[in-house]
Each structure stands twice: as structure tokens, then as C-alpha cells.
């Protein structure tokens, strides 16, 4: 896999995760409350239709009220079913989908950073002159982006050659790497 392929795969996995997360948030924060409000409105309509049936004095009034009640009952049942569907989708996101998509993003990120690390390592000669400070900083940054602690992993080697690495330089190098990779 090329570096560009790894970056594209990572971006795609991240976009898929963000898209699915947005659907989940829309369902949880917008659609479900909307359906619950509709259910309350339908319940009120059913109660009104029942009341109209009880207060009817002619056959025509009663038949109209009964038809209204049956219609509101169907709408109410449909709304209950929609709420159940949305709640099941929300539960599936939390139980299964979110974890799978997060793992996919993490795996593609790890692949991408491992390839970048190999790319940087390939540019280093066997002996480390002072001009390789940036390359070492890139390795430290990539290791930290893989979830490790860059300074801890490379710290002993770097400290022997250069002394302590400046944290601000690492942050600047991190920003430069992300920009270089289009992230």
C-alpha cells in the first residue's frame, strides 16, 4: 500500500465514521424527540375521538367518531412502531456500529502512520549527524500519533545525541506532518 492510498483509506474510514455518527446524533437528538411529541399528540387525538364516541347521540355522529378513533389508533400504532425502530437503530449504533467504525479508523490510522514512519526511517543514514534532528522529531511525533509516547520511545537515543527535545518543536513538527499529509 502506498502512503497516498493509506491516507485516502484513513480519510474514507474517518468520513464514514463521522457520517454514521451524524445519523446517530440526528436520530437521538431530533427524530426520536419529534416522534415522542407526535405520539403524545396522537394519544390526545385518540382520547378526543373516544370522548366524541361517548358523547355521540346519533348513529352518524357515533360512526364518524368511531372512524376518527380507528384512524387515530392506526396513526398511534405507526408512531409507536417508528419509535421502536429508531430506538433499535440507536441501540445498534451504541452496541455494535460505533465500536466497529472506531476500530476501522484506528487501524487505518495505524497503518498510515506506520507507513509514514517507514518513509521517514528510509531517509535516515546509518549514522546520525546533527542535521537529522527533524527526522527524529518526525519519528517521535508519529510514534505519539500511533498512541505511544514518542519522547519515551526515542527519548534515550535522542537525549544522548541532542539533549532534551523541546515539546514546542514536537508540536510544530506534528502540525507540519499533518499538513504535509493533507490531514
mmCIF file of C-alpha atoms in Angstrom:
data_model
loop_
_atom_site.group_PDB
_atom_site.id
_atom_site.type_symbol
_atom_site.label_atom_id
_atom_site.label_comp_id
_atom_site.label_asym_id
_atom_site.label_seq_id
_atom_site.Cartn_x
_atom_site.Cartn_y
_atom_site.Cartn_z
ATOM 1 C CA UNK A 1 0.000 0.000 0.000
ATOM 2 C CA UNK A 2 1.314 3.429 -0.878
ATOM 3 C CA UNK A 3 1.337 6.335 1.520
ATOM 4 C CA UNK A 4 -1.327 8.136 -0.506
ATOM 5 C CA UNK A 5 -3.531 5.014 -0.515
ATOM 6 C CA UNK A 6 -3.155 4.802 3.272
ATOM 7 C CA UNK A 7 -4.083 8.469 3.676
ATOM 8 C CA UNK A 8 -7.121 8.054 1.406
ATOM 9 C CA UNK A 9 -8.214 4.911 3.251
ATOM 10 C CA UNK A 10 -7.889 6.717 6.574
ATOM 11 C CA UNK A 11 -9.837 9.727 5.319
ATOM 12 C CA UNK A 12 -12.568 7.428 3.984
ATOM 13 C CA UNK A 13 -12.816 5.495 7.255
ATOM 14 C CA UNK A 14 -12.976 8.744 9.207
ATOM 15 C CA UNK A 15 -15.632 10.180 6.867
ATOM 16 C CA UNK A 16 -17.716 7.007 7.165
ATOM 17 C CA UNK A 17 -17.458 7.146 10.955
ATOM 18 C CA UNK A 18 -18.421 10.824 11.047
ATOM 19 C CA UNK A 19 -21.348 10.292 8.647
ATOM 20 C CA UNK A 20 -22.732 7.388 10.679
ATOM 21 C CA UNK A 21 -22.208 9.307 13.910
ATOM 22 C CA UNK A 22 -24.147 12.248 12.479
ATOM 23 C CA UNK A 23 -27.028 9.928 11.545
ATOM 24 C CA UNK A 24 -26.998 8.575 15.110
ATOM 25 C CA UNK A 25 -26.975 12.084 16.585
ATOM 26 C CA UNK A 26 -29.833 13.154 14.310
ATOM 27 C CA UNK A 27 -31.871 10.113 15.317
ATOM 28 C CA UNK A 28 -31.194 10.606 19.020
ATOM 29 C CA UNK A 29 -31.438 14.387 19.221
ATOM 30 C CA UNK A 30 -34.029 15.208 16.552
ATOM 31 C CA UNK A 31 -36.020 12.282 15.218
ATOM 32 C CA UNK A 32 -36.754 10.476 18.496
ATOM 33 C CA UNK A 33 -37.986 13.594 20.357
ATOM 34 C CA UNK A 34 -40.056 14.513 17.297
ATOM 35 C CA UNK A 35 -41.671 11.064 17.271
ATOM 36 C CA UNK A 36 -42.333 11.175 21.009
ATOM 37 C CA UNK A 37 -44.058 14.544 20.610
ATOM 38 C CA UNK A 38 -46.100 13.134 17.741
ATOM 39 C CA UNK A 39 -47.019 10.150 19.922
ATOM 40 C CA UNK A 40 -48.285 12.467 22.649
ATOM 41 C CA UNK A 41 -50.322 14.402 20.085
ATOM 42 C CA UNK A 42 -51.749 11.155 18.691
ATOM 43 C CA UNK A 43 -52.634 9.975 22.191
ATOM 44 C CA UNK A 44 -54.550 13.221 22.737
ATOM 45 C CA UNK A 45 -56.330 12.756 19.401
ATOM 46 C CA UNK A 46 -57.311 9.207 20.401
ATOM 47 C CA UNK A 47 -58.657 10.458 23.727
ATOM 48 C CA UNK A 48 -60.662 13.151 21.949
ATOM 49 C CA UNK A 49 -62.047 10.603 19.489
ATOM 50 C CA UNK A 50 -63.048 8.305 22.392
ATOM 51 C CA UNK A 51 -64.743 11.223 24.084
ATOM 52 C CA UNK A 52 -66.587 12.054 20.851
ATOM 53 C CA UNK A 53 -67.771 8.416 20.679
ATOM 54 C CA UNK A 54 -69.060 8.639 24.276
ATOM 55 C CA UNK A 55 -70.807 11.936 23.631
ATOM 56 C CA UNK A 56 -72.372 10.925 20.303
ATOM 57 C CA UNK A 57 -76.171 10.843 20.286
ATOM 58 C CA UNK A 58 -76.905 9.892 16.686
ATOM 59 C CA UNK A 59 -75.730 6.987 14.615
ATOM 60 C CA UNK A 60 -73.986 9.343 12.177
ATOM 61 C CA UNK A 61 -72.104 11.129 14.982
ATOM 62 C CA UNK A 62 -71.093 7.833 16.503
ATOM 63 C CA UNK A 63 -69.926 6.377 13.160
ATOM 64 C CA UNK A 64 -67.868 9.498 12.411
ATOM 65 C CA UNK A 65 -66.328 9.465 15.884
ATOM 66 C CA UNK A 66 -65.594 5.729 15.576
ATOM 67 C CA UNK A 67 -63.888 6.231 12.188
ATOM 68 C CA UNK A 68 -61.833 9.067 13.650
ATOM 69 C CA UNK A 69 -60.875 6.876 16.592
ATOM 70 C CA UNK A 70 -59.819 3.988 14.326
ATOM 71 C CA UNK A 71 -57.733 6.346 12.188
ATOM 72 C CA UNK A 72 -56.019 7.862 15.208
ATOM 73 C CA UNK A 73 -55.432 4.371 16.595
ATOM 74 C CA UNK A 74 -53.634 3.348 13.377
ATOM 75 C CA UNK A 75 -51.560 6.541 13.378
ATOM 76 C CA UNK A 76 -50.707 5.955 17.046
ATOM 77 C CA UNK A 77 -49.590 2.366 16.350
ATOM 78 C CA UNK A 78 -47.496 3.546 13.407
ATOM 79 C CA UNK A 79 -45.817 6.133 15.602
ATOM 80 C CA UNK A 80 -45.073 3.516 18.290
ATOM 81 C CA UNK A 81 -43.502 1.305 15.612
ATOM 82 C CA UNK A 82 -41.361 4.177 14.312
ATOM 83 C CA UNK A 83 -40.163 4.928 17.849
ATOM 84 C CA UNK A 84 -39.234 1.267 18.316
ATOM 85 C CA UNK A 85 -37.337 1.295 15.006
ATOM 86 C CA UNK A 86 -35.406 4.458 15.889
ATOM 87 C CA UNK A 87 -34.578 3.188 19.379
ATOM 88 C CA UNK A 88 -33.317 -0.097 17.892
ATOM 89 C CA UNK A 89 -31.117 1.816 15.426
ATOM 90 C CA UNK A 90 -29.728 3.965 18.246
ATOM 91 C CA UNK A 91 -29.016 0.874 20.340
ATOM 92 C CA UNK A 92 -27.301 -0.863 17.400
ATOM 93 C CA UNK A 93 -25.051 2.178 16.937
ATOM 94 C CA UNK A 94 -24.010 2.205 20.578
ATOM 95 C CA UNK A 95 -23.621 -1.548 20.912
ATOM 96 C CA UNK A 96 -22.010 -2.521 17.613
ATOM 97 C CA UNK A 97 -21.557 0.020 14.822
ATOM 98 C CA UNK A 98 -19.675 2.679 16.754
ATOM 99 C CA UNK A 99 -17.062 0.230 18.028
ATOM 100 C CA UNK A 100 -16.546 -1.335 14.606
ATOM 101 C CA UNK A 101 -16.160 2.013 12.880
ATOM 102 C CA UNK A 102 -13.839 3.361 15.581
ATOM 103 C CA UNK A 103 -11.642 0.282 15.223
ATOM 104 C CA UNK A 104 -11.584 0.763 11.476
ATOM 105 C CA UNK A 105 -10.464 4.388 11.893
ATOM 106 C CA UNK A 106 -7.814 3.354 14.434
ATOM 107 C CA UNK A 107 -6.495 0.538 12.233
ATOM 108 C CA UNK A 108 -6.277 2.717 9.127
ATOM 109 C CA UNK A 109 -4.582 5.473 11.141
ATOM 110 C CA UNK A 110 -2.073 2.988 12.495
ATOM 111 C CA UNK A 111 -1.337 1.676 9.000
ATOM 112 C CA UNK A 112 -0.940 5.221 7.698
ATOM 113 C CA UNK A 113 1.438 6.255 10.499
ATOM 114 C CA UNK A 114 3.454 3.047 10.231
ATOM 115 C CA UNK A 115 3.957 3.723 6.517
ATOM 116 C CA UNK A 116 4.942 7.310 7.266
ATOM 117 C CA UNK A 117 7.367 6.063 9.901
ATOM 118 C CA UNK A 118 8.939 3.671 7.377
ATOM 119 C CA UNK A 119 9.149 6.509 4.873
ATOM 120 C CA UNK A 120 10.949 8.754 7.368
ATOM 121 C CA UNK A 121 13.251 5.949 8.511
ATOM 122 C CA UNK A 122 14.226 5.256 4.911
ATOM 123 C CA UNK A 123 15.547 8.807 4.623
ATOM 124 C CA UNK A 124 17.915 8.396 7.595
ATOM 125 C CA UNK A 125 21.511 7.267 7.076
ATOM 126 C CA UNK A 126 23.186 4.706 9.325
ATOM 127 C CA UNK A 127 24.980 7.419 11.323
ATOM 128 C CA UNK A 128 23.023 10.269 12.810
ATOM 129 C CA UNK A 129 24.525 13.704 12.145
ATOM 130 C CA UNK A 130 23.048 16.819 13.729
ATOM 131 C CA UNK A 131 21.077 17.613 10.552
ATOM 132 C CA UNK A 132 18.682 14.714 11.305
ATOM 133 C CA UNK A 133 17.009 16.404 14.255
ATOM 134 C CA UNK A 134 13.861 16.994 12.188
ATOM 135 C CA UNK A 135 13.725 13.339 11.090
ATOM 136 C CA UNK A 136 13.973 12.183 14.681
ATOM 137 C CA UNK A 137 11.309 14.639 15.705
ATOM 138 C CA UNK A 138 9.059 13.270 12.966
ATOM 139 C CA UNK A 139 9.594 9.725 14.263
ATOM 140 C CA UNK A 140 8.778 10.830 17.782
ATOM 141 C CA UNK A 141 5.658 12.613 16.575
ATOM 142 C CA UNK A 142 4.496 9.636 14.507
ATOM 143 C CA UNK A 143 5.018 7.283 17.441
ATOM 144 C CA UNK A 144 2.929 9.537 19.657
ATOM 145 C CA UNK A 145 0.207 9.667 16.969
ATOM 146 C CA UNK A 146 0.165 5.873 16.937
ATOM 147 C CA UNK A 147 -0.862 6.039 20.568
ATOM 148 C CA UNK A 148 2.604 5.715 22.070
ATOM 149 C CA UNK A 149 4.709 8.291 23.789
ATOM 150 C CA UNK A 150 7.256 9.490 21.249
ATOM 151 C CA UNK A 151 9.627 11.042 23.752
ATOM 152 C CA UNK A 152 9.603 7.911 25.887
ATOM 153 C CA UNK A 153 10.271 5.591 22.950
ATOM 154 C CA UNK A 154 13.026 7.612 21.329
ATOM 155 C CA UNK A 155 13.913 9.739 24.339
ATOM 156 C CA UNK A 156 17.035 7.826 25.414
ATOM 157 C CA UNK A 157 18.571 7.878 21.947
ATOM 158 C CA UNK A 158 17.651 11.497 21.309
ATOM 159 C CA UNK A 159 18.883 12.685 24.697
ATOM 160 C CA UNK A 160 22.298 11.053 24.127
ATOM 161 C CA UNK A 161 22.791 12.827 20.813
ATOM 162 C CA UNK A 162 20.891 16.114 21.145
ATOM 163 C CA UNK A 163 19.893 16.572 24.755
ATOM 164 C CA UNK A 164 16.244 17.057 25.727
ATOM 165 C CA UNK A 165 13.798 17.618 22.849
ATOM 166 C CA UNK A 166 11.688 20.771 23.085
ATOM 167 C CA UNK A 167 7.947 19.962 23.349
ATOM 168 C CA UNK A 168 7.041 23.044 21.316
ATOM 169 C CA UNK A 169 9.222 21.774 18.467
ATOM 170 C CA UNK A 170 7.387 18.443 18.572
ATOM 171 C CA UNK A 171 4.011 20.189 18.301
ATOM 172 C CA UNK A 172 5.252 22.266 15.358
ATOM 173 C CA UNK A 173 6.600 19.112 13.692
ATOM 174 C CA UNK A 174 3.262 17.366 14.282
ATOM 175 C CA UNK A 175 1.397 20.224 12.623
ATOM 176 C CA UNK A 176 3.828 20.170 9.686
ATOM 177 C CA UNK A 177 3.377 16.394 9.226
ATOM 178 C CA UNK A 178 -0.405 16.676 9.246
ATOM 179 C CA UNK A 179 -0.254 19.487 6.706
ATOM 180 C CA UNK A 180 2.219 17.539 4.544
ATOM 181 C CA UNK A 181 -0.156 14.552 4.508
ATOM 182 C CA UNK A 182 -3.257 16.670 3.876
ATOM 183 C CA UNK A 183 -4.930 15.821 7.188
#
